[in-house]
């Protein structure tokens, strides 16, 4: 199946959204941009996403089939979603990851660590949640919280969190070497758009449950968070596991972009249907006779 | 949002598909029937399912919101899928459960028990996989395997498996009393259609991975399996957790039917958005000022 987007000639989206090497200034990333989008805009985004979904779904099935047939060698994919409150981690999961067969995805949301989790090093709970063979794992927040909220709120001494960037790079390199493709997405929402979205949650009783007064507390530390994000995007921007900044003021673009990054990754893996582990002619005769 | 199907007046699907009390003869259930389907047939099933999906998705969000806001009291839903090979448990998960936000579902496939699982009673691994508050759990196979394959293959003595029907009833009654709605679905595929589907898997290299020679071994014991299914459908058909037989020779009907059963269940729960746990006016002022 070919998607509308696939017909478009141009740079892969991963190139367009990849964070360039070197120092990062988040102010230079436009949260309202729509780079690489093949259609007109919001008006045709449902159509574009549907086309993309069909191809994504086909590719994912091959990955999954590999995982079932050859678990020792099958690849895995890990999508890491980070972003300020209201940037749309949940929306991406619902609308982009929701395009894929739920049997092939492993979702994990990381909250403030439990007492048991705090008793181990910060990567302990992460390692336990890694995707299995042939699976697409999705992290809603991740080990990056340990250099974001932990840094901003000084939850551990600087000597400790500052060591974590290198530890993360080592951990991710190990993951990639073991056959996991890592897609890191920072959902970049503007300060103004975040205010609008928070206000919207307070305007509709059906959205109260999404609102948390602590979100405003974090908002009041916006510059510190931007600085912490910039550090993570700079220091953990490796060749094996680069960072992408997803402009997220337009929800339709954000959802399309993450789905397209996933599609590109799968398409680039050169996935093949696993061979039969039985004699096809023999089995055909058995089925026929049954 | 209202679905096309919701406009249709008639008996709820759960009534149409519910197994009547008393002895069960599976031969009296037509695997090619399409009871309660509101449209024309396969031709409009994508449209019907999409309409249903929108309503399902809205209802599921309220359930999920409850689970997040009031985990101690929030309801849960458990969909149990059973059926012979090729009956379409995977297809239902992909196309019916796939309509719902993946953040609100917990999927669990039960394979042959591991050594650790066998060291415990048969419900041990089931209890560990139950859905959390506000979640929709889906069991791809379940505790019923312990009175199906286990009975047919005599994996434990009859004295042991025959006690399990009452144990299952007690377990499910406890679940329901604790606030979980249990939707049990037997995907009923015909002997002829199973042969066609197995042959199809052998006709396309992209489907080899779905084929397992053991499926034909089980097929050769079809009457014994039908008998075991009939016993489970009769002996575990309680008022709290009744069985439904889903005609499954038409994939489009099967997928629609399970999605509609889920929609009906959610619609019948009278779910309400949780109230704000903060002072709305105060928070509006804080957001405004930020």
Coordinates of C-alpha atoms in Angstrom, one line a residue:
Chain A
X1 CA 0.0 0.0 0.0
X2 CA 1.4 3.4 -0.8
X3 CA 0.5 6.5 1.1
X4 CA -0.2 9.9 -0.4
X5 CA 2.8 11.2 1.6
X6 CA 5.1 8.6 0.2
X7 CA 4.5 9.9 -3.3
X8 CA 5.9 13.3 -2.4
X9 CA 9.5 13.7 -3.2
X10 CA 11.6 15.6 -0.7
X11 CA 13.8 15.2 2.3
X12 CA 12.8 12.6 4.9
X13 CA 10.9 14.2 7.8
X14 CA 13.6 12.8 10.2
X15 CA 16.1 15.1 8.5
X16 CA 13.9 18.1 8.6
X17 CA 13.1 17.7 12.3
X18 CA 16.4 16.4 13.6
X19 CA 18.1 18.7 16.0
X20 CA 21.4 19.9 14.4
X21 CA 24.6 19.0 16.3
X22 CA 25.9 21.6 18.7
X23 CA 24.4 24.1 21.2
X24 CA 20.6 24.2 21.2
X25 CA 18.5 27.4 21.5
X26 CA 14.9 26.3 21.7
X27 CA 13.8 29.9 20.7
X28 CA 15.0 29.1 17.2
X29 CA 12.5 26.3 16.8
X30 CA 9.1 27.5 15.6
X31 CA 6.3 25.6 17.4
X32 CA 3.8 26.6 14.7
X33 CA 5.8 25.4 11.8
X34 CA 4.7 22.5 9.6
X35 CA 7.9 21.3 7.8
X36 CA 7.5 18.4 5.3
X37 CA 3.7 18.2 5.5
X38 CA 2.6 17.0 2.1
X39 CA -0.9 18.4 2.1
X40 CA -2.6 21.7 2.4
X41 CA -3.0 21.9 6.2
X42 CA -5.5 21.0 8.8
X43 CA -8.2 20.6 6.2
X44 CA -6.7 17.5 4.6
X45 CA -4.9 16.1 7.7
X46 CA -7.4 13.4 8.4
X47 CA -7.0 12.1 4.8
X48 CA -3.2 12.3 5.0
X49 CA -3.1 10.5 8.3
X50 CA -5.4 7.8 7.1
X51 CA -3.2 7.2 4.1
X52 CA -0.1 7.1 6.3
X53 CA -1.9 4.8 8.7
X54 CA -2.5 2.2 6.1
X55 CA 1.2 2.0 5.2
X56 CA 2.3 2.2 8.8
X57 CA 0.0 -0.6 9.7
X58 CA 1.4 -2.8 6.9
X59 CA 5.0 -2.2 8.0
X60 CA 4.2 -2.8 11.6
X61 CA 2.7 -6.2 10.8
X62 CA 6.0 -7.3 9.2
X63 CA 7.9 -6.1 12.3
X64 CA 5.5 -8.0 14.5
X65 CA 5.6 -11.1 12.4
X66 CA 9.4 -11.1 12.8
X67 CA 9.1 -10.8 16.5
X68 CA 6.8 -13.8 16.7
X69 CA 8.9 -16.0 14.3
X70 CA 12.4 -15.0 15.3
X71 CA 12.4 -13.4 18.7
X72 CA 16.2 -13.7 19.2
X73 CA 17.0 -11.6 16.2
X74 CA 13.9 -9.4 15.6
X75 CA 14.3 -5.7 15.7
X76 CA 12.4 -3.4 18.1
X77 CA 11.4 0.2 18.0
X78 CA 11.2 2.7 20.9
X79 CA 9.4 6.0 20.6
X80 CA 10.3 8.5 23.3
X81 CA 7.8 11.3 23.9
X82 CA 8.8 14.3 25.9
X83 CA 7.3 17.7 26.2
X84 CA 5.7 20.3 28.6
X85 CA 2.2 19.8 29.9
X86 CA -0.4 20.2 27.1
X87 CA 2.2 19.6 24.4
X88 CA 0.2 16.5 23.5
X89 CA 1.9 13.3 24.4
X90 CA -1.5 11.8 25.0
X91 CA -2.8 13.1 21.8
X92 CA 0.1 11.6 19.9
X93 CA -0.6 8.2 21.5
X94 CA -4.3 8.4 20.7
X95 CA -4.0 9.6 17.1
X96 CA -0.6 8.5 15.8
X97 CA 0.2 5.3 17.8
X98 CA -3.6 4.5 17.6
X99 CA -3.1 3.9 13.9
X100 CA -1.1 0.8 14.7
X101 CA -2.4 -2.6 15.8
X102 CA -2.6 -2.5 19.6
X103 CA -1.1 -6.0 19.7
X104 CA 2.2 -4.6 18.3
X105 CA 2.6 -1.7 20.7
X106 CA 3.8 -1.5 24.3
X107 CA 2.8 1.7 26.1
X108 CA 4.4 2.9 29.2
X109 CA 3.7 6.2 31.0
X110 CA 6.3 7.2 33.6
X111 CA 5.1 9.2 36.6
X112 CA 7.0 10.4 39.6
X113 CA 9.0 7.3 40.7
X114 CA 7.7 5.1 43.4
X115 CA 9.7 4.3 46.6
X116 CA 10.8 1.0 45.0
X117 CA 11.9 2.7 41.8
X118 CA 13.8 5.4 43.8
X119 CA 15.7 2.7 45.6
X120 CA 17.3 1.7 42.2
X121 CA 19.3 3.8 39.7
X122 CA 17.2 6.0 37.5
X123 CA 17.4 3.6 34.5
X124 CA 16.2 0.6 36.4
X125 CA 12.5 1.2 35.7
X126 CA 13.3 2.2 32.1
X127 CA 15.0 -1.1 31.4
X128 CA 12.0 -3.1 32.6
X129 CA 9.7 -1.3 30.2
X130 CA 11.7 -1.8 27.0
X131 CA 9.8 -3.2 24.0
X132 CA 10.0 -6.9 23.3
X133 CA 11.0 -8.4 19.9
X134 CA 9.0 -7.1 17.0
X135 CA 7.2 -4.6 19.2
X136 CA 6.9 -0.8 19.1
X137 CA 7.4 0.6 22.6
X138 CA 6.1 4.1 23.4
X139 CA 7.4 6.0 26.4
X140 CA 5.1 8.8 27.6
X141 CA 7.8 10.7 29.5
X142 CA 11.0 8.7 30.0
X143 CA 14.5 8.6 31.5
X144 CA 14.7 12.2 30.3
X145 CA 12.5 13.3 33.3
X146 CA 15.6 12.5 35.3
X147 CA 17.4 15.5 33.7
X148 CA 14.3 17.7 33.3
X149 CA 12.0 17.9 36.3
X150 CA 14.8 16.5 38.5
X151 CA 17.2 19.2 37.3
X152 CA 14.7 22.1 37.5
X153 CA 13.4 21.1 40.9
X154 CA 16.8 20.1 42.2
X155 CA 15.5 16.7 43.3
X156 CA 19.0 15.3 43.3
X157 CA 22.3 17.3 43.6
X158 CA 23.7 18.7 40.4
X159 CA 26.7 16.4 40.6
X160 CA 24.3 13.5 40.2
X161 CA 22.0 14.8 37.4
X162 CA 24.9 16.2 35.4
X163 CA 26.4 12.7 35.2
X164 CA 23.2 11.3 33.7
X165 CA 23.6 12.8 30.2
X166 CA 26.5 10.5 29.6
X167 CA 24.8 7.6 31.3
X168 CA 21.8 8.1 29.0
X169 CA 24.0 8.2 25.9
X170 CA 25.6 4.9 27.0
X171 CA 22.3 3.3 27.7
X172 CA 20.8 4.4 24.4
X173 CA 23.9 3.3 22.4
X174 CA 23.5 -0.2 24.1
X175 CA 19.9 -0.3 23.1
X176 CA 20.6 0.6 19.5
X177 CA 23.4 -1.9 19.3
X178 CA 21.0 -4.5 20.5
X179 CA 18.6 -3.9 17.6
X180 CA 16.3 -1.2 18.9
X181 CA 15.6 1.8 16.8
X182 CA 15.1 4.8 19.1
X183 CA 12.9 7.7 17.9
X184 CA 13.2 10.6 20.4
X185 CA 10.5 13.3 20.0
X186 CA 10.4 16.6 21.9
X187 CA 6.9 18.0 21.4
X188 CA 7.5 21.7 21.2
X189 CA 4.5 23.8 22.3
X190 CA 4.7 27.6 22.7
X191 CA 4.2 29.4 26.0
X192 CA 1.1 31.1 24.5
X193 CA -0.4 28.0 23.2
X194 CA 0.1 26.2 26.5
X195 CA -1.9 29.0 28.2
X196 CA -4.7 28.6 25.7
X197 CA -4.8 24.8 26.2
X198 CA -4.8 25.1 30.0
X199 CA -7.6 27.7 29.8
X200 CA -9.5 25.3 27.6
X201 CA -9.2 22.5 30.1
X202 CA -10.8 24.9 32.7
X203 CA -13.6 25.9 30.3
X204 CA -15.2 22.5 29.9
X205 CA -16.2 20.1 32.7
X206 CA -15.3 17.2 30.3
X207 CA -11.7 18.4 30.5
X208 CA -11.3 19.1 34.2
X209 CA -9.7 15.7 34.7
X210 CA -6.9 16.7 32.5
X211 CA -6.1 19.7 34.5
X212 CA -3.7 19.7 37.4
X213 CA -2.8 22.8 39.4
X214 CA 0.8 21.6 39.4
X215 CA 0.9 22.3 35.6
X216 CA 0.8 26.0 36.3
X217 CA 3.5 25.6 38.9
X218 CA 5.7 24.1 36.2
X219 CA 4.6 26.8 33.7
X220 CA 5.9 29.5 36.1
X221 CA 9.3 27.8 35.7
X222 CA 9.1 27.9 31.9
X223 CA 12.6 29.4 31.3
X224 CA 14.2 26.8 33.6
X225 CA 12.5 24.0 31.8
X226 CA 13.5 25.4 28.4
X227 CA 17.1 25.5 29.6
X228 CA 16.8 21.9 30.8
X229 CA 15.3 20.7 27.6
X230 CA 18.0 22.5 25.6
X231 CA 20.7 20.8 27.6
X232 CA 19.1 17.3 27.0
X233 CA 18.6 18.0 23.3
X234 CA 22.2 19.1 23.0
X235 CA 24.0 16.6 25.3
X236 CA 22.0 13.5 24.3
X237 CA 21.8 14.2 20.6
X238 CA 23.8 11.2 19.3
X239 CA 24.1 9.8 15.8
X240 CA 22.5 6.6 16.9
X241 CA 19.6 8.2 18.8
X242 CA 19.2 11.7 17.6
X243 CA 16.6 14.1 19.0
X244 CA 13.7 15.5 16.9
X245 CA 11.8 18.6 17.8
X246 CA 8.2 18.3 16.7
X247 CA 6.4 21.6 16.2
X248 CA 3.3 21.1 18.3
X249 CA 1.1 24.2 18.3
X250 CA -0.9 22.5 15.5
X251 CA -2.2 19.3 16.8
X252 CA -2.9 17.9 13.4
X253 CA 0.7 18.5 12.3
X254 CA 2.2 17.1 15.5
X255 CA 0.2 13.8 15.2
X256 CA 1.0 13.4 11.5
X257 CA 4.7 14.1 12.1
X258 CA 5.2 11.5 14.8
X259 CA 3.3 8.9 12.7
X260 CA 5.4 9.8 9.7
X261 CA 8.7 9.5 11.7
X262 CA 7.6 6.1 12.7
X263 CA 6.6 5.1 9.2
X264 CA 10.0 6.3 7.9
X265 CA 11.8 4.4 10.5
X266 CA 10.0 1.2 9.7
X267 CA 10.3 1.7 6.0
X268 CA 14.1 2.1 6.5
X269 CA 14.5 -1.2 8.3
X270 CA 14.1 -3.3 5.2
X271 CA 11.7 -5.7 7.0
X272 CA 11.0 -9.0 5.4
X273 CA 8.2 -11.5 6.0
X274 CA 9.7 -14.4 8.0
X275 CA 10.1 -17.7 6.0
X276 CA 7.8 -20.6 6.7
X277 CA 9.0 -22.8 9.6
X278 CA 7.2 -25.8 8.1
X279 CA 6.9 -27.5 4.7
X280 CA 4.2 -25.6 2.9
X281 CA 3.2 -28.3 0.5
X282 CA 2.8 -30.9 3.3
X283 CA 0.7 -28.5 5.3
X284 CA -1.5 -27.6 2.3
X285 CA -2.2 -31.3 1.9
X286 CA -3.0 -31.7 5.6
X287 CA -5.4 -28.7 5.5
X288 CA -7.0 -29.9 2.3
X289 CA -7.6 -33.4 3.8
X290 CA -8.9 -32.1 7.1
Chain B
X1 CA -21.5 12.2 19.2
X2 CA -24.2 9.8 18.0
X3 CA -23.5 6.8 15.9
X4 CA -25.6 5.6 13.0
X5 CA -26.1 2.4 14.9
X6 CA -27.4 4.2 17.9
X7 CA -30.3 5.6 15.9
X8 CA -31.5 2.2 15.0
X9 CA -34.3 1.0 17.3
X10 CA -34.2 -2.6 18.3
X11 CA -33.0 -5.1 20.8
X12 CA -29.6 -4.4 22.2
X13 CA -27.0 -6.6 20.6
X14 CA -26.1 -8.2 23.9
X15 CA -29.6 -9.7 24.1
X16 CA -29.4 -11.0 20.5
X17 CA -26.0 -12.7 21.0
X18 CA -26.4 -13.8 24.7
X19 CA -26.4 -17.6 25.1
X20 CA -29.8 -18.7 26.5
X21 CA -29.7 -20.4 29.8
X22 CA -29.7 -24.2 29.8
X23 CA -27.9 -26.8 27.7
X24 CA -25.9 -25.5 24.7
X25 CA -25.8 -27.1 21.3
X26 CA -23.3 -25.1 19.2
X27 CA -24.7 -26.5 16.0
X28 CA -27.7 -24.3 16.6
X29 CA -25.6 -21.1 16.3
X30 CA -25.1 -20.0 12.7
X31 CA -21.5 -18.7 12.2
X32 CA -22.6 -16.8 9.1
X33 CA -25.5 -14.9 10.7
X34 CA -25.4 -11.1 11.2
X35 CA -28.0 -10.4 13.9
X36 CA -28.6 -6.7 14.8
X37 CA -26.3 -5.3 12.2
X38 CA -27.8 -1.9 11.3
X39 CA -26.5 -1.5 7.8
X40 CA -26.5 -3.4 4.5
X41 CA -23.6 -5.7 5.0
X42 CA -19.9 -5.8 4.2
X43 CA -20.2 -2.9 1.8
X44 CA -21.1 -0.3 4.5
X45 CA -19.3 -2.0 7.4
X46 CA -16.3 0.5 7.3
X47 CA -18.8 3.4 7.7
X48 CA -20.8 1.7 10.5
X49 CA -17.6 0.8 12.3
X50 CA -16.3 4.4 12.0
X51 CA -19.5 5.8 13.4
X52 CA -19.4 3.3 16.2
X53 CA -15.8 4.1 16.9
X54 CA -16.4 7.7 17.5
X55 CA -19.1 7.0 20.1
X56 CA -17.0 4.2 21.6
X57 CA -14.0 6.5 21.9
X58 CA -16.0 9.2 23.6
X59 CA -17.4 6.8 26.2
X60 CA -14.1 5.2 26.8
X61 CA -12.6 8.6 27.6
X62 CA -15.1 9.1 30.4
X63 CA -14.3 5.7 31.9
X64 CA -10.6 6.5 31.7
X65 CA -11.1 10.0 33.2
X66 CA -12.8 8.3 36.1
X67 CA -10.0 5.9 36.6
X68 CA -7.5 8.7 36.7
X69 CA -9.5 10.9 39.1
X70 CA -11.1 8.3 41.4
X71 CA -9.1 5.1 41.2
X72 CA -10.6 3.6 44.3
X73 CA -14.2 3.6 42.9
X74 CA -13.8 3.7 39.2
X75 CA -15.3 0.9 37.1
X76 CA -13.3 -1.4 34.8
X77 CA -14.3 -3.5 31.8
X78 CA -12.9 -6.9 30.8
X79 CA -13.4 -8.3 27.3
X80 CA -12.7 -12.1 27.2
X81 CA -12.1 -13.4 23.7
X82 CA -12.2 -17.1 23.0
X83 CA -12.5 -19.1 19.8
X84 CA -10.8 -21.7 17.7
X85 CA -7.8 -20.8 15.6
X86 CA -8.6 -18.4 12.7
X87 CA -11.8 -17.4 14.5
X88 CA -10.3 -13.9 14.6
X89 CA -9.3 -12.9 18.1
X90 CA -6.4 -11.0 16.7
X91 CA -8.6 -9.4 14.1
X92 CA -11.1 -8.2 16.7
X93 CA -8.2 -6.6 18.7
X94 CA -6.9 -4.9 15.7
X95 CA -10.1 -3.6 14.3
X96 CA -12.5 -3.3 17.2
X97 CA -10.3 -2.7 20.2
X98 CA -8.1 -0.6 17.8
X99 CA -11.0 1.9 17.7
X100 CA -10.2 2.9 21.3
X101 CA -7.4 5.1 22.7
X102 CA -4.5 2.7 23.4
X103 CA -3.9 4.5 26.7
X104 CA -7.2 3.1 28.0
X105 CA -6.7 -0.5 27.1
X106 CA -4.7 -3.3 28.6
X107 CA -4.1 -6.2 26.3
X108 CA -3.0 -9.7 27.5
X109 CA -2.6 -12.8 25.4
X110 CA -2.5 -16.1 27.3
X111 CA -0.3 -18.8 25.8
X112 CA 0.5 -22.2 27.2
X113 CA 1.4 -21.5 30.9
X114 CA 5.0 -21.1 31.9
X115 CA 6.6 -23.3 34.6
X116 CA 6.1 -20.5 37.1
X117 CA 2.4 -20.1 36.1
X118 CA 1.9 -23.9 36.4
X119 CA 3.3 -23.8 39.9
X120 CA 0.2 -21.8 40.9
X121 CA -3.5 -22.4 40.6
X122 CA -4.9 -21.7 37.1
X123 CA -6.4 -18.3 38.1
X124 CA -3.1 -16.9 39.4
X125 CA -1.9 -15.5 36.1
X126 CA -5.4 -14.3 35.3
X127 CA -5.6 -12.2 38.5
X128 CA -2.3 -10.5 37.7
X129 CA -3.6 -9.4 34.3
X130 CA -6.9 -7.8 35.4
X131 CA -7.6 -4.3 34.1
X132 CA -6.8 -1.3 36.4
X133 CA -9.4 1.4 37.3
X134 CA -10.9 3.0 34.3
X135 CA -9.3 0.6 32.0
X136 CA -10.6 -1.8 29.4
X137 CA -8.8 -5.1 29.7
X138 CA -8.8 -7.5 26.7
X139 CA -8.0 -11.2 27.2
X140 CA -6.8 -13.0 24.0
X141 CA -7.7 -16.4 25.4
X142 CA -8.2 -16.6 29.1
X143 CA -8.9 -18.8 32.1
X144 CA -11.3 -20.7 29.8
X145 CA -8.3 -22.4 28.2
X146 CA -8.2 -24.3 31.4
X147 CA -11.5 -26.0 30.6
X148 CA -10.9 -26.1 26.8
X149 CA -7.5 -27.3 25.6
X150 CA -6.8 -28.7 29.1
X151 CA -10.0 -30.8 28.9
X152 CA -9.6 -31.9 25.3
X153 CA -6.0 -32.8 25.7
X154 CA -6.5 -34.2 29.3
X155 CA -3.7 -32.0 30.6
X156 CA -5.0 -32.5 34.1
X157 CA -7.3 -35.2 35.4
X158 CA -11.1 -34.8 34.9
X159 CA -11.6 -34.4 38.6
X160 CA -9.5 -31.3 38.4
X161 CA -10.9 -29.6 35.3
X162 CA -14.4 -30.4 36.2
X163 CA -14.1 -28.4 39.4
X164 CA -13.0 -25.3 37.5
X165 CA -16.4 -24.3 36.1
X166 CA -17.6 -23.5 39.6
X167 CA -14.2 -21.8 40.4
X168 CA -14.5 -19.7 37.3
X169 CA -18.1 -18.6 38.2
X170 CA -17.0 -17.7 41.7
X171 CA -14.0 -15.7 40.4
X172 CA -16.1 -13.8 37.8
X173 CA -18.8 -13.1 40.4
X174 CA -16.1 -11.6 42.6
X175 CA -14.8 -9.5 39.7
X176 CA -18.2 -8.2 38.9
X177 CA -18.9 -7.4 42.6
X178 CA -15.7 -5.4 42.6
X179 CA -16.8 -3.2 39.8
X180 CA -15.6 -4.9 36.6
X181 CA -18.0 -5.4 33.7
X182 CA -17.2 -8.7 32.1
X183 CA -18.0 -9.2 28.4
X184 CA -17.4 -12.8 27.3
X185 CA -17.2 -13.5 23.6
X186 CA -16.9 -16.8 21.9
X187 CA -15.9 -16.2 18.3
X188 CA -17.9 -18.8 16.4
X189 CA -16.3 -19.8 13.1
X190 CA -17.5 -22.8 11.0
X191 CA -15.4 -25.8 10.3
X192 CA -15.5 -25.0 6.5
X193 CA -14.5 -21.4 7.0
X194 CA -11.6 -22.4 9.3
X195 CA -10.3 -24.7 6.5
X196 CA -10.5 -21.7 4.0
X197 CA -8.7 -19.5 6.4
X198 CA -5.9 -22.0 7.1
X199 CA -5.5 -22.6 3.4
X200 CA -5.3 -18.8 2.8
X201 CA -2.4 -18.6 5.3
X202 CA -0.6 -21.2 3.3
X203 CA -1.2 -19.4 0.0
X204 CA 0.6 -16.2 0.8
X205 CA 4.1 -15.9 2.2
X206 CA 3.0 -12.8 4.1
X207 CA 0.7 -15.1 6.1
X208 CA 3.0 -18.0 6.8
X209 CA 3.9 -16.5 10.2
X210 CA 0.3 -16.9 11.3
X211 CA 0.2 -20.6 10.4
X212 CA 1.1 -23.2 13.0
X213 CA 1.0 -26.9 12.1
X214 CA -0.5 -27.5 15.6
X215 CA -3.7 -25.6 14.4
X216 CA -4.5 -28.6 12.2
X217 CA -3.9 -31.0 15.0
X218 CA -6.5 -29.1 17.0
X219 CA -8.8 -28.9 14.0
X220 CA -8.7 -32.7 13.8
X221 CA -10.3 -32.7 17.3
X222 CA -13.0 -30.3 16.3
X223 CA -15.9 -32.3 17.8
X224 CA -14.1 -32.6 21.2
X225 CA -13.5 -28.8 21.1
X226 CA -17.1 -28.1 20.3
X227 CA -18.1 -30.2 23.2
X228 CA -15.7 -28.4 25.5
X229 CA -16.9 -25.0 24.3
X230 CA -20.5 -26.1 24.8
X231 CA -19.8 -27.1 28.4
X232 CA -18.1 -23.8 29.2
X233 CA -20.9 -21.8 27.5
X234 CA -23.4 -23.7 29.5
X235 CA -21.8 -24.0 32.9
X236 CA -20.3 -20.5 33.1
X237 CA -23.2 -18.6 31.6
X238 CA -24.1 -16.6 34.7
X239 CA -26.4 -13.6 35.0
X240 CA -23.4 -11.4 36.1
X241 CA -21.1 -12.6 33.4
X242 CA -23.1 -14.2 30.5
X243 CA -21.6 -15.7 27.4
X244 CA -22.1 -14.2 23.9
X245 CA -21.6 -16.2 20.8
X246 CA -20.3 -14.0 18.0
X247 CA -21.0 -15.3 14.5
X248 CA -17.5 -15.0 13.0
X249 CA -17.6 -16.3 9.4
X250 CA -18.0 -12.7 8.3
X251 CA -15.0 -10.8 9.6
X252 CA -16.7 -7.4 9.1
X253 CA -19.7 -8.5 11.2
X254 CA -17.5 -10.1 13.9
X255 CA -15.5 -6.9 14.4
X256 CA -18.5 -4.7 14.4
X257 CA -20.3 -6.9 16.9
X258 CA -17.6 -6.9 19.5
X259 CA -17.2 -3.2 19.2
X260 CA -20.9 -2.7 19.5
X261 CA -21.1 -5.0 22.6
X262 CA -18.4 -2.9 24.2
X263 CA -20.2 0.3 23.2
X264 CA -23.5 -0.9 24.7
X265 CA -21.7 -1.9 27.9
X266 CA -20.0 1.5 28.3
X267 CA -23.3 3.3 27.4
X268 CA -25.1 1.3 30.1
X269 CA -22.7 2.3 32.8
X270 CA -24.0 5.8 33.1
X271 CA -20.5 7.2 33.2
X272 CA -20.0 10.8 34.3
X273 CA -17.1 13.2 33.9
X274 CA -15.4 13.4 37.3
X275 CA -15.8 16.7 39.1
X276 CA -12.9 19.2 39.4
X277 CA -10.6 18.5 42.3
X278 CA -9.7 22.2 42.5
X279 CA -11.4 25.6 42.5
X280 CA -12.1 26.3 38.9
X281 CA -12.2 30.1 39.2
X282 CA -9.0 30.3 41.2
X283 CA -7.2 28.2 38.6
X284 CA -8.6 30.2 35.7
X285 CA -7.2 33.3 37.3
X286 CA -3.8 31.6 37.8
X287 CA -3.7 30.5 34.2
X288 CA -4.8 34.0 33.0
X289 CA -2.0 35.6 35.0
X290 CA 0.7 33.2 34.0

